[in-house]
Tab-separated table of C-alpha atoms and ligand atoms in Angstrom:
chain	number	residue	atom	x	y	z
I	265	UNK	CA	25.333	-32.568	-19.034
I	266	UNK	CA	28.112	-31.283	-21.261
I	267	UNK	CA	31.381	-32.236	-19.664
I	268	UNK	CA	34.250	-31.285	-21.884
I	269	UNK	CA	37.315	-33.393	-21.303
I	270	UNK	CA	40.650	-31.603	-21.443
I	271	UNK	CA	42.636	-33.987	-19.320
I	272	UNK	CA	45.149	-34.793	-22.008
I	273	UNK	CA	45.536	-37.184	-24.874
I	274	UNK	CA	46.456	-40.848	-24.754
I	275	UNK	CA	47.691	-42.713	-27.844
I	276	UNK	CA	46.920	-46.426	-28.198
I	277	UNK	CA	48.991	-48.349	-30.766
I	278	UNK	CA	47.223	-51.562	-31.831
I	279	UNK	CA	43.448	-51.838	-31.439
I	280	UNK	CA	42.937	-55.539	-30.645
I	281	UNK	CA	41.626	-56.927	-27.379
I	282	UNK	CA	44.106	-55.143	-25.091
I	283	UNK	CA	44.206	-51.843	-27.012
I	284	UNK	CA	40.420	-51.618	-26.762
I	285	UNK	CA	40.525	-52.338	-23.022
I	286	UNK	CA	43.085	-49.615	-22.369
I	287	UNK	CA	40.996	-47.142	-24.378
I	288	UNK	CA	37.887	-47.927	-22.301
I	289	UNK	CA	39.856	-47.485	-19.078
I	290	UNK	CA	41.348	-44.126	-20.112
I	291	UNK	CA	38.062	-42.611	-21.293
I	292	UNK	CA	36.477	-43.782	-18.035
I	293	UNK	CA	38.905	-41.431	-16.321
I	294	UNK	CA	38.052	-38.629	-18.757
I	295	UNK	CA	41.088	-38.746	-21.067
I	296	UNK	CA	40.906	-38.233	-24.826
I	297	UNK	CA	42.117	-41.347	-26.596
I	298	UNK	CA	43.339	-41.808	-30.162
I	299	UNK	CA	43.653	-45.356	-31.428
I	300	UNK	CA	45.985	-46.418	-34.249
I	301	UNK	CA	46.237	-49.806	-35.942
I	302	UNK	CA	48.230	-50.978	-38.928
I	303	UNK	CA	45.031	-52.596	-40.213
I	304	UNK	CA	42.687	-49.799	-41.283
I	305	UNK	CA	39.599	-51.984	-41.137
I	306	UNK	CA	40.441	-53.086	-37.605
I	307	UNK	CA	40.275	-49.466	-36.383
I	308	UNK	CA	36.658	-49.167	-37.509
I	309	UNK	CA	35.819	-52.543	-35.973
I	310	UNK	CA	37.501	-51.543	-32.731
I	311	UNK	CA	35.659	-48.201	-32.514
I	312	UNK	CA	32.323	-49.957	-33.006
I	313	UNK	CA	33.178	-52.673	-30.497
I	314	UNK	CA	34.352	-50.179	-27.854
I	315	UNK	CA	31.113	-48.214	-28.177
I	316	UNK	CA	29.235	-51.475	-27.738
I	317	UNK	CA	31.332	-52.545	-24.728
I	318	UNK	CA	30.977	-49.190	-22.953
I	319	UNK	CA	27.211	-49.312	-23.513
I	320	UNK	CA	27.047	-52.822	-22.089
I	321	UNK	CA	29.125	-51.837	-19.023
I	322	UNK	CA	26.665	-48.989	-18.486
I	323	UNK	CA	23.698	-51.366	-18.687
I	324	UNK	CA	25.383	-53.754	-16.231
I	325	UNK	CA	26.113	-50.870	-13.863
I	326	UNK	CA	29.866	-51.294	-14.070
I	327	UNK	CA	30.840	-48.372	-16.321
I	328	UNK	CA	33.712	-46.408	-14.807
I	329	UNK	CA	33.791	-42.676	-14.151
I	330	UNK	CA	31.228	-39.907	-14.255
I	331	UNK	CA	30.574	-39.627	-17.971
I	332	UNK	CA	27.872	-41.599	-19.790
I	333	UNK	CA	28.858	-44.388	-22.170
I	334	UNK	CA	27.920	-42.118	-25.054
I	335	UNK	CA	30.116	-39.283	-23.771
I	336	UNK	CA	32.983	-41.700	-23.187
I	337	UNK	CA	32.666	-43.114	-26.713
I	338	UNK	CA	32.989	-39.589	-28.086
I	339	UNK	CA	36.368	-39.248	-26.380
I	340	UNK	CA	37.779	-42.036	-28.578
I	341	UNK	CA	38.912	-41.323	-32.111
I	342	UNK	CA	40.654	-43.522	-34.648
I	343	UNK	CA	43.752	-42.541	-36.610
I	344	UNK	CA	45.250	-44.137	-39.678
I	345	UNK	CA	48.535	-42.326	-39.134
I	346	UNK	CA	50.904	-43.207	-36.306
I	347	UNK	CA	52.484	-39.744	-36.232
I	348	UNK	CA	49.115	-37.972	-35.955
I	349	UNK	CA	48.041	-40.505	-33.323
I	350	UNK	CA	51.030	-39.624	-31.132
I	351	UNK	CA	50.928	-35.873	-31.690
I	352	UNK	CA	50.454	-34.038	-28.359
I	353	UNK	CA	49.926	-37.320	-26.507
I	354	UNK	CA	51.145	-37.364	-22.913
I	355	UNK	CA	51.221	-41.164	-22.801
I	356	UNK	CA	51.443	-43.903	-25.432
I	357	UNK	CA	50.347	-47.484	-24.750
I	358	UNK	CA	51.621	-50.009	-27.297
I	359	UNK	CA	49.344	-53.056	-27.786
I	360	UNK	CA	50.623	-54.902	-30.873
I	361	UNK	CA	51.059	-58.713	-30.941
I	362	UNK	CA	53.591	-60.353	-28.649
I	363	UNK	CA	56.695	-60.872	-30.773
I	364	UNK	CA	60.098	-59.367	-30.279
I	365	UNK	CA	60.442	-58.505	-33.982
I	366	UNK	CA	57.092	-56.733	-33.937
I	367	UNK	CA	57.932	-54.793	-30.760
I	368	UNK	CA	61.312	-53.785	-32.224
I	369	UNK	CA	59.803	-52.493	-35.429
I	370	UNK	CA	56.927	-50.636	-33.743
I	371	UNK	CA	59.153	-49.077	-31.068
I	372	UNK	CA	61.567	-47.928	-33.792
I	373	UNK	CA	58.626	-46.082	-35.295
I	374	UNK	CA	57.373	-44.683	-31.953
I	375	UNK	CA	60.896	-43.438	-31.186
I	376	UNK	CA	60.716	-41.107	-34.204
I	377	UNK	CA	57.727	-39.193	-32.843
I	378	UNK	CA	58.498	-39.411	-29.129
I	379	UNK	CA	58.921	-36.051	-27.416
I	380	UNK	CA	60.905	-35.156	-24.305
I	381	UNK	CA	58.050	-35.634	-21.833
I	382	UNK	CA	56.156	-38.472	-23.473
I	383	UNK	CA	55.832	-41.864	-21.759
I	384	UNK	CA	55.844	-44.862	-24.108
I	385	UNK	CA	54.683	-48.066	-22.428
I	386	UNK	CA	54.426	-51.547	-23.898
I	387	UNK	CA	51.656	-53.978	-22.877
I	388	UNK	CA	54.054	-56.890	-23.426
I	389	UNK	CA	53.271	-59.935	-21.280
I	390	UNK	CA	56.761	-61.373	-21.121
I	391	UNK	CA	59.335	-59.545	-23.241
I	392	UNK	CA	61.655	-57.178	-21.359
I	393	UNK	CA	61.615	-53.706	-22.863
I	394	UNK	CA	65.421	-53.737	-22.697
I	395	UNK	CA	65.227	-56.274	-25.529
I	396	UNK	CA	63.661	-53.741	-27.892
I	397	UNK	CA	64.495	-50.211	-26.649
I	398	UNK	CA	68.276	-50.374	-26.124
I	399	UNK	CA	69.293	-48.594	-29.326
I	400	UNK	CA	66.546	-45.971	-29.410
I	401	UNK	CA	66.982	-42.207	-28.910
I	402	UNK	CA	64.192	-41.984	-26.334
I	403	UNK	CA	64.890	-45.191	-24.457
I	404	UNK	CA	64.754	-43.364	-21.116
I	405	UNK	CA	61.049	-42.634	-21.809
I	406	UNK	CA	60.141	-46.290	-22.441
I	407	UNK	CA	59.048	-49.143	-20.179
I	408	UNK	CA	56.547	-51.997	-19.764
I	409	UNK	CA	53.041	-51.488	-18.339
I	410	UNK	CA	51.608	-55.010	-18.415
I	411	UNK	CA	47.839	-55.323	-17.863
I	412	UNK	CA	45.917	-58.452	-16.863
I	413	UNK	CA	43.037	-59.760	-18.952
I	414	UNK	CA	40.288	-58.495	-18.724
I	415	UNK	CA	41.959	-55.184	-17.701
I	416	UNK	CA	38.663	-53.358	-17.162
I	417	UNK	CA	37.897	-55.720	-14.257
I	418	UNK	CA	41.346	-56.940	-13.176
I	419	UNK	CA	43.123	-53.683	-12.381
I	420	UNK	CA	46.670	-54.943	-11.697
I	421	UNK	CA	49.316	-53.339	-13.925
I	422	UNK	CA	52.931	-54.521	-13.714
I	423	UNK	CA	55.308	-51.646	-14.385
I	424	UNK	CA	58.769	-52.817	-15.376
I	425	UNK	CA	61.384	-50.220	-16.228
I	426	UNK	CA	64.439	-51.165	-18.276
I	427	UNK	CA	67.761	-50.400	-16.553
I	428	UNK	CA	67.868	-47.092	-18.485
I	429	UNK	CA	64.250	-45.970	-17.967
I	430	UNK	CA	64.185	-42.585	-16.163
I	431	UNK	CA	62.837	-42.953	-12.613
I	432	UNK	CA	60.636	-39.968	-13.236
I	433	UNK	CA	58.993	-41.789	-16.189
I	434	UNK	CA	58.424	-44.909	-14.086
I	435	UNK	CA	56.902	-42.829	-11.294
I	436	UNK	CA	54.693	-40.878	-13.669
I	437	UNK	CA	53.389	-44.109	-15.196
I	438	UNK	CA	52.553	-45.435	-11.750
I	439	UNK	CA	50.743	-42.213	-10.802
I	440	UNK	CA	48.765	-42.254	-14.045
I	441	UNK	CA	47.741	-45.884	-13.470
I	442	UNK	CA	46.513	-45.014	-9.958
I	443	UNK	CA	44.635	-42.043	-11.297
I	444	UNK	CA	42.755	-44.034	-13.952
I	445	UNK	CA	41.691	-46.625	-11.376
I	446	UNK	CA	44.209	-49.381	-12.124
I	447	UNK	CA	46.365	-50.972	-9.425
I	448	UNK	CA	50.049	-50.605	-10.356
I	449	UNK	CA	53.027	-52.450	-8.937
I	450	UNK	CA	56.613	-51.512	-9.839
I	451	UNK	CA	59.286	-54.161	-10.363
I	452	UNK	CA	62.677	-52.856	-9.263
I	453	UNK	CA	64.380	-54.897	-11.982
I	454	UNK	CA	63.582	-57.076	-14.979
I	455	UNK	CA	62.975	-60.759	-14.254
I	456	UNK	CA	61.666	-63.423	-16.646
I	457	UNK	CA	57.858	-63.632	-16.435
I	458	UNK	CA	57.586	-60.433	-14.360
I	459	UNK	CA	55.694	-60.999	-11.061
I	460	UNK	CA	52.238	-62.253	-11.943
I	461	UNK	CA	53.353	-65.011	-14.274
I	462	UNK	CA	56.160	-66.154	-11.981
I	463	UNK	CA	53.653	-66.626	-9.177
I	464	UNK	CA	51.053	-68.081	-11.536
I	465	UNK	CA	53.535	-70.609	-12.927
I	466	UNK	CA	54.525	-71.727	-9.424
I	467	UNK	CA	50.843	-72.446	-8.759
I	468	UNK	CA	50.307	-74.180	-12.113
I	469	UNK	CA	53.396	-76.328	-11.604
I	470	UNK	CA	52.104	-77.647	-8.298
I	471	UNK	CA	48.615	-78.227	-9.766
I	472	UNK	CA	50.197	-80.196	-12.595
I	473	UNK	CA	52.186	-82.350	-10.165
I	474	UNK	CA	49.185	-83.042	-7.943
I	475	UNK	CA	47.265	-84.179	-11.014
I	476	UNK	CA	50.066	-86.220	-12.491
I	477	UNK	CA	50.709	-87.937	-9.166
I	478	UNK	CA	47.059	-88.972	-9.008
I	479	UNK	CA	46.286	-86.996	-5.846
I	480	UNK	CA	43.303	-84.993	-7.126
I	481	UNK	CA	40.963	-84.706	-10.095
I	482	UNK	CA	41.231	-81.626	-12.318
I	483	UNK	CA	37.919	-80.378	-10.939
I	484	UNK	CA	39.049	-80.704	-7.336
I	485	UNK	CA	42.381	-78.993	-8.040
I	486	UNK	CA	40.608	-75.954	-9.475
I	487	UNK	CA	38.221	-75.982	-6.516
I	488	UNK	CA	41.150	-75.564	-4.104
I	489	UNK	CA	41.620	-72.173	-5.727
I	490	UNK	CA	38.117	-70.855	-6.374
I	491	UNK	CA	36.543	-72.115	-3.145
I	492	UNK	CA	39.626	-71.737	-0.969
I	493	UNK	CA	42.801	-69.818	-1.633
I	494	UNK	CA	41.378	-67.693	-4.452
I	495	UNK	CA	38.624	-66.245	-2.281
I	496	UNK	CA	41.109	-65.236	0.375
I	497	UNK	CA	43.545	-63.818	-2.158
I	498	UNK	CA	40.854	-61.575	-3.646
I	499	UNK	CA	41.258	-59.514	-0.471
I	500	UNK	CA	44.632	-60.200	1.131
I	501	UNK	CA	47.853	-61.603	-0.310
I	502	UNK	CA	49.881	-64.613	0.833
I	503	UNK	CA	52.258	-62.547	2.976
I	504	UNK	CA	49.512	-60.776	4.890
I	505	UNK	CA	47.785	-64.141	5.271
I	506	UNK	CA	50.866	-65.397	7.142
I	507	UNK	CA	50.934	-62.189	9.153
I	508	UNK	CA	47.300	-62.588	10.220
I	509	UNK	CA	47.356	-66.345	10.762
I	510	UNK	CA	49.767	-65.959	13.675
I	511	UNK	CA	50.960	-63.142	15.851
I	512	UNK	CA	52.787	-61.484	12.979
I	513	UNK	CA	54.895	-62.979	10.239
I	514	UNK	CA	57.896	-63.668	12.475
I	515	UNK	CA	55.700	-65.645	14.819
I	516	UNK	CA	54.232	-67.484	11.813
I	517	UNK	CA	57.712	-68.527	10.716
I	518	UNK	CA	58.633	-69.606	14.229
I	519	UNK	CA	55.517	-71.771	14.387
I	520	UNK	CA	55.248	-73.088	10.842
I	521	UNK	CA	58.531	-72.721	8.932
I	522	UNK	CA	59.720	-76.212	9.800
I	523	UNK	CA	56.534	-77.823	8.533
I	524	UNK	CA	56.541	-75.660	5.410
I	525	UNK	CA	60.112	-76.653	4.643
I	526	UNK	CA	59.310	-80.326	5.089
I	527	UNK	CA	56.389	-80.098	2.657
I	528	UNK	CA	58.344	-77.912	0.238
I	529	UNK	CA	61.175	-80.443	0.085
I	530	UNK	CA	58.704	-82.842	-1.588
I	531	UNK	CA	57.983	-80.477	-4.492
I	532	UNK	CA	59.053	-81.541	-7.966
I	533	UNK	CA	61.891	-79.223	-8.912
I	534	UNK	CA	61.361	-77.096	-12.021
I	535	UNK	CA	61.421	-77.213	-14.952
I	536	UNK	CA	58.250	-79.293	-14.878
I	537	UNK	CA	57.605	-81.222	-18.038
I	538	UNK	CA	54.091	-80.438	-19.301
I	539	UNK	CA	53.808	-83.889	-20.848
I	540	UNK	CA	51.277	-84.714	-23.538
I	541	UNK	CA	49.721	-87.623	-21.639
I	542	UNK	CA	48.876	-85.491	-18.614
I	543	UNK	CA	47.627	-82.690	-20.874
I	544	UNK	CA	45.352	-85.187	-22.661
I	545	UNK	CA	43.865	-86.375	-19.384
I	546	UNK	CA	43.282	-82.885	-18.020
I	547	UNK	CA	41.776	-81.827	-21.345
I	548	UNK	CA	39.323	-84.705	-21.213
I	549	UNK	CA	38.206	-83.862	-17.687
I	550	UNK	CA	37.893	-80.160	-18.396
I	551	UNK	CA	35.938	-80.815	-21.578
I	552	UNK	CA	33.388	-82.680	-19.475
I	553	UNK	CA	33.038	-79.607	-17.271
I	554	UNK	CA	33.159	-77.029	-20.093
I	555	UNK	CA	32.271	-78.621	-23.467
I	556	UNK	CA	34.142	-77.204	-26.462
I	557	UNK	CA	31.022	-75.437	-27.769
I	558	UNK	CA	30.526	-73.643	-24.448
I	559	UNK	CA	33.892	-71.989	-23.895
I	560	UNK	CA	32.730	-68.620	-25.263
I	561	UNK	CA	29.680	-68.591	-22.972
I	562	UNK	CA	31.895	-69.616	-20.101
I	563	UNK	CA	34.354	-66.744	-20.843
I	564	UNK	CA	31.486	-64.272	-20.834
I	565	UNK	CA	30.231	-65.720	-17.558
I	566	UNK	CA	33.753	-65.373	-16.081
I	567	UNK	CA	34.053	-61.723	-17.152
I	568	UNK	CA	30.617	-60.995	-15.728
I	569	UNK	CA	31.588	-62.558	-12.370
I	570	UNK	CA	34.846	-60.578	-12.390
I	571	UNK	CA	32.809	-57.414	-13.049
I	572	UNK	CA	30.704	-58.168	-9.949
I	573	UNK	CA	33.813	-58.772	-7.847
I	574	UNK	CA	35.305	-55.526	-9.117
I	575	UNK	CA	32.150	-53.676	-8.062
I	576	UNK	CA	32.361	-55.201	-4.603
I	577	UNK	CA	36.017	-54.259	-4.239
I	578	UNK	CA	35.595	-50.703	-5.534
I	579	UNK	CA	32.728	-49.989	-3.113
I	580	UNK	CA	34.928	-51.507	-0.380
D	261	NAD	N1	45.375	-60.950	-24.565
D	261	NAD	C1	45.791	-60.960	-23.297
D	261	NAD	O1	45.264	-61.670	-22.458
D	261	NAD	C2	46.904	-60.042	-22.880
D	261	NAD	C3	47.054	-59.694	-21.520
D	261	NAD	C4	48.077	-58.810	-21.153
D	261	NAD	C5	48.945	-58.301	-22.121
D	261	NAD	N2	48.787	-58.667	-23.428
D	261	NAD	C6	49.723	-58.111	-24.421
D	261	NAD	O2	49.105	-57.072	-25.134
D	261	NAD	C7	49.631	-57.025	-26.456
D	261	NAD	C8	48.479	-57.067	-27.460
D	261	NAD	O3	47.742	-58.261	-27.290
D	261	NAD	P1	46.253	-58.450	-27.837
D	261	NAD	O4	45.716	-59.660	-27.159
D	261	NAD	O5	45.505	-57.181	-27.760
D	261	NAD	O6	46.538	-58.805	-29.379
D	261	NAD	P2	45.521	-58.694	-30.609
D	261	NAD	O7	46.015	-59.636	-31.619
D	261	NAD	O8	44.107	-58.798	-30.139
D	261	NAD	O9	45.712	-57.189	-31.151
D	261	NAD	C9	46.870	-56.751	-31.769
D	261	NAD	C10	46.521	-55.600	-32.704
D	261	NAD	O10	47.735	-54.996	-33.163
D	261	NAD	C11	47.574	-54.668	-34.531
D	261	NAD	N3	48.894	-54.522	-35.134
D	261	NAD	C12	49.706	-55.468	-35.655
D	261	NAD	N4	50.857	-54.909	-36.083
D	261	NAD	C13	50.774	-53.587	-35.822
D	261	NAD	C14	51.634	-52.484	-36.061
D	261	NAD	N5	52.819	-52.643	-36.611
D	261	NAD	N6	51.218	-51.264	-35.680
D	261	NAD	C15	50.002	-51.094	-35.113
D	261	NAD	N7	49.144	-52.096	-34.879
D	261	NAD	C16	49.532	-53.331	-35.228
D	261	NAD	C17	46.746	-55.792	-35.093
D	261	NAD	O11	46.119	-55.388	-36.304
D	261	NAD	C18	45.754	-56.052	-33.963
D	261	NAD	O12	44.585	-55.248	-34.106
D	261	NAD	C19	50.619	-58.182	-26.565
D	261	NAD	O13	51.931	-57.740	-26.294
D	261	NAD	C20	50.153	-59.117	-25.477
D	261	NAD	O14	51.174	-59.961	-24.980
D	261	NAD	C21	47.778	-59.501	-23.828
D	262	NAG	C1	34.892	-56.576	-28.259
D	262	NAG	O1	35.048	-56.255	-26.884
D	262	NAG	C2	34.872	-57.331	-25.972
D	262	NAG	C3	35.015	-56.769	-24.567
D	262	NAG	O2	33.939	-55.943	-24.287
D	262	NAG	C4	35.912	-58.396	-26.245
D	262	NAG	O3	35.686	-59.513	-25.394
D	262	NAG	C5	35.839	-58.839	-27.694
D	262	NAG	O4	36.905	-59.712	-27.963
D	262	NAG	C6	35.934	-57.636	-28.632
D	262	NAG	N1	35.715	-58.067	-30.009
D	262	NAG	C7	36.477	-57.649	-31.019
D	262	NAG	C8	36.105	-58.187	-32.363
D	262	NAG	O5	37.424	-56.890	-30.891
D	263	NAG	C1	33.849	-38.182	-10.497
D	263	NAG	O1	33.399	-37.033	-9.808
D	263	NAG	C2	33.884	-36.946	-8.474
D	263	NAG	C3	33.195	-35.756	-7.803
D	263	NAG	O2	33.243	-34.611	-8.631
D	263	NAG	C4	35.411	-36.786	-8.521
D	263	NAG	O3	35.936	-36.713	-7.201
D	263	NAG	C5	36.010	-38.011	-9.228
D	263	NAG	O4	37.397	-37.849	-9.359
D	263	NAG	C6	35.376	-38.171	-10.605
D	263	NAG	N1	35.827	-39.436	-11.175
D	263	NAG	C7	36.361	-39.535	-12.380
D	263	NAG	C8	36.842	-40.893	-12.797
D	263	NAG	O5	36.482	-38.599	-13.141
D	264	NAG	C1	38.526	-34.416	-26.460
D	264	NAG	O1	37.304	-35.010	-26.900
D	264	NAG	C2	36.203	-34.110	-26.851
D	264	NAG	C3	34.944	-34.918	-27.212
D	264	NAG	O2	35.061	-35.462	-28.495
D	264	NAG	C4	36.449	-32.942	-27.790
D	264	NAG	O3	35.390	-32.023	-27.661
D	264	NAG	C5	37.752	-32.256	-27.388
D	264	NAG	O4	38.072	-31.244	-28.314
D	264	NAG	C6	38.892	-33.270	-27.356
D	264	NAG	N1	40.103	-32.637	-26.861
D	264	NAG	C7	41.280	-32.789	-27.451
D	264	NAG	C8	42.415	-32.069	-26.812
D	264	NAG	O5	41.438	-33.494	-28.441
D	265	NAG	C1	60.133	-41.990	-7.654
D	265	NAG	O1	59.369	-42.634	-6.641
D	265	NAG	C2	60.162	-43.156	-5.594
D	265	NAG	C3	59.269	-43.990	-4.714
D	265	NAG	O2	58.090	-43.310	-4.409
D	265	NAG	C4	60.838	-42.001	-4.860
D	265	NAG	O3	61.648	-42.488	-3.815
D	265	NAG	C5	61.709	-41.233	-5.853
D	265	NAG	O4	62.226	-40.071	-5.240
D	265	NAG	C6	60.916	-40.810	-7.095
D	265	NAG	N1	61.880	-40.310	-8.077
D	265	NAG	C7	61.607	-39.354	-8.972
D	265	NAG	C8	62.721	-38.952	-9.877
D	265	NAG	O5	60.494	-38.846	-9.092
D	266	NAG	C1	64.832	-59.990	-18.858
D	266	NAG	O1	65.899	-59.344	-18.265
D	266	NAG	C2	66.450	-60.014	-17.142
D	266	NAG	C3	67.507	-59.113	-16.540
D	266	NAG	O2	68.216	-58.429	-17.535
D	266	NAG	C4	67.008	-61.356	-17.561
D	266	NAG	O3	67.431	-62.083	-16.417
D	266	NAG	C5	65.904	-62.148	-18.244
D	266	NAG	O4	66.409	-63.343	-18.758
D	266	NAG	C6	65.250	-61.353	-19.362
D	266	NAG	N1	64.072	-62.077	-19.797
D	266	NAG	C7	63.970	-62.596	-20.979
D	266	NAG	C8	62.667	-63.311	-21.293
D	266	NAG	O5	64.825	-62.527	-21.810
């Protein structure tokens, strides 16, 4: 069935792992996508790989949207010119490598072709946009939209406006993310590590301490997450867990706060030292579980399991 897409154009700057993921997500929602990369050969590689990925999602039954993989592939074009890539785009997603110098130079370029209504979002994992947009003409149109790998199956997007980002731009980004099937959260201000990594690092720090103090093996530490907490957290967060595990969160605090504080007072205060000896020991244990020559297979297995979980969650 011919289904002409006229939903608007999205520009993707940088066609590596994350750029390709964003493109697949946007075409799933019926948008036209133009992909730019500084490396001409990479654009061709990316186009071929995206066609392959969309086809494989279709075969696995996890392709998004109503269009076939072939129709979705046709919505993606490559461009060797950044200006042409951005022309008439409603939204630009920057996906170049994580370095402040790189972000500064690319955003300087994007600023030249930004129009009044365009949103320009960076995929940056940990650099505040205020560190590279401050002196630009269109800084009110710019912000962070940080995806989680693999974005096609882990829909969280952290939206972090700089202090000067227009509220309307932040809101529009959030609406667009909802519309394309991602799950946006909006940080009200910039903090180091944004939300996901702050919470992730708190977890990692405690795992490290439990290992270093000889309480658990590496395997058993990971099991706490994937057989315990992780399963719960795939459906409800830690705050709602408290709410449901008592008669509301206030009741939970009344009942358990004292015990929690006692336990928490035994935590090693940050910064934790990720010492080489502990890293060596964990590495050895993990290599027994996942041998070095099997990490790629294991990554594919992980993404396939995440695809199944995503299916379950989308069907509700
Ligand atoms: N990989 C992850 O797990 C992950 C998760 C969330 C966010 N991010 C963020 O996404 C961004 C991209 O990461 P990635 O993993 O896709 O990197 P990548 O190395 O796979 O891709 C980067 C691409 O950018 C291109 N590039 C380099 N300089 C450029 C320029 N000046 N203009 C246009 N293109 C240019 C490169 O040729 C390459 O194709 C980073 O900011 C990263 O922190 C990554
Ligand atoms: C191709 O896409 C897959 C996701 O489907 C990704 O894991 C892989 O890294 C990509 N390969 C290249 C060369 O970009
Ligand atoms: C798919 O089609 C249904 C019914 O027409 C529509 O409600 C939905 O928004 C479409 N989904 C996408 C991603 O285009
Ligand atoms: C969007 O992509 C379709 C399919 O390639 C094409 O027919 C259409 O002209 C494109 N629209 C725009 C605005 O580029
Ligand atoms: C942005 O969204 C917030 C929260 O939904 C709302 O209170 C505010 O009025 C919106 N602002 C603009 C400018 O759209
Ligand atoms: C990001 O900005 C916040 C607030 O301006 C600041 O506290 C933090 O240190 C910045 N993060 C980084 C990595 O510089």
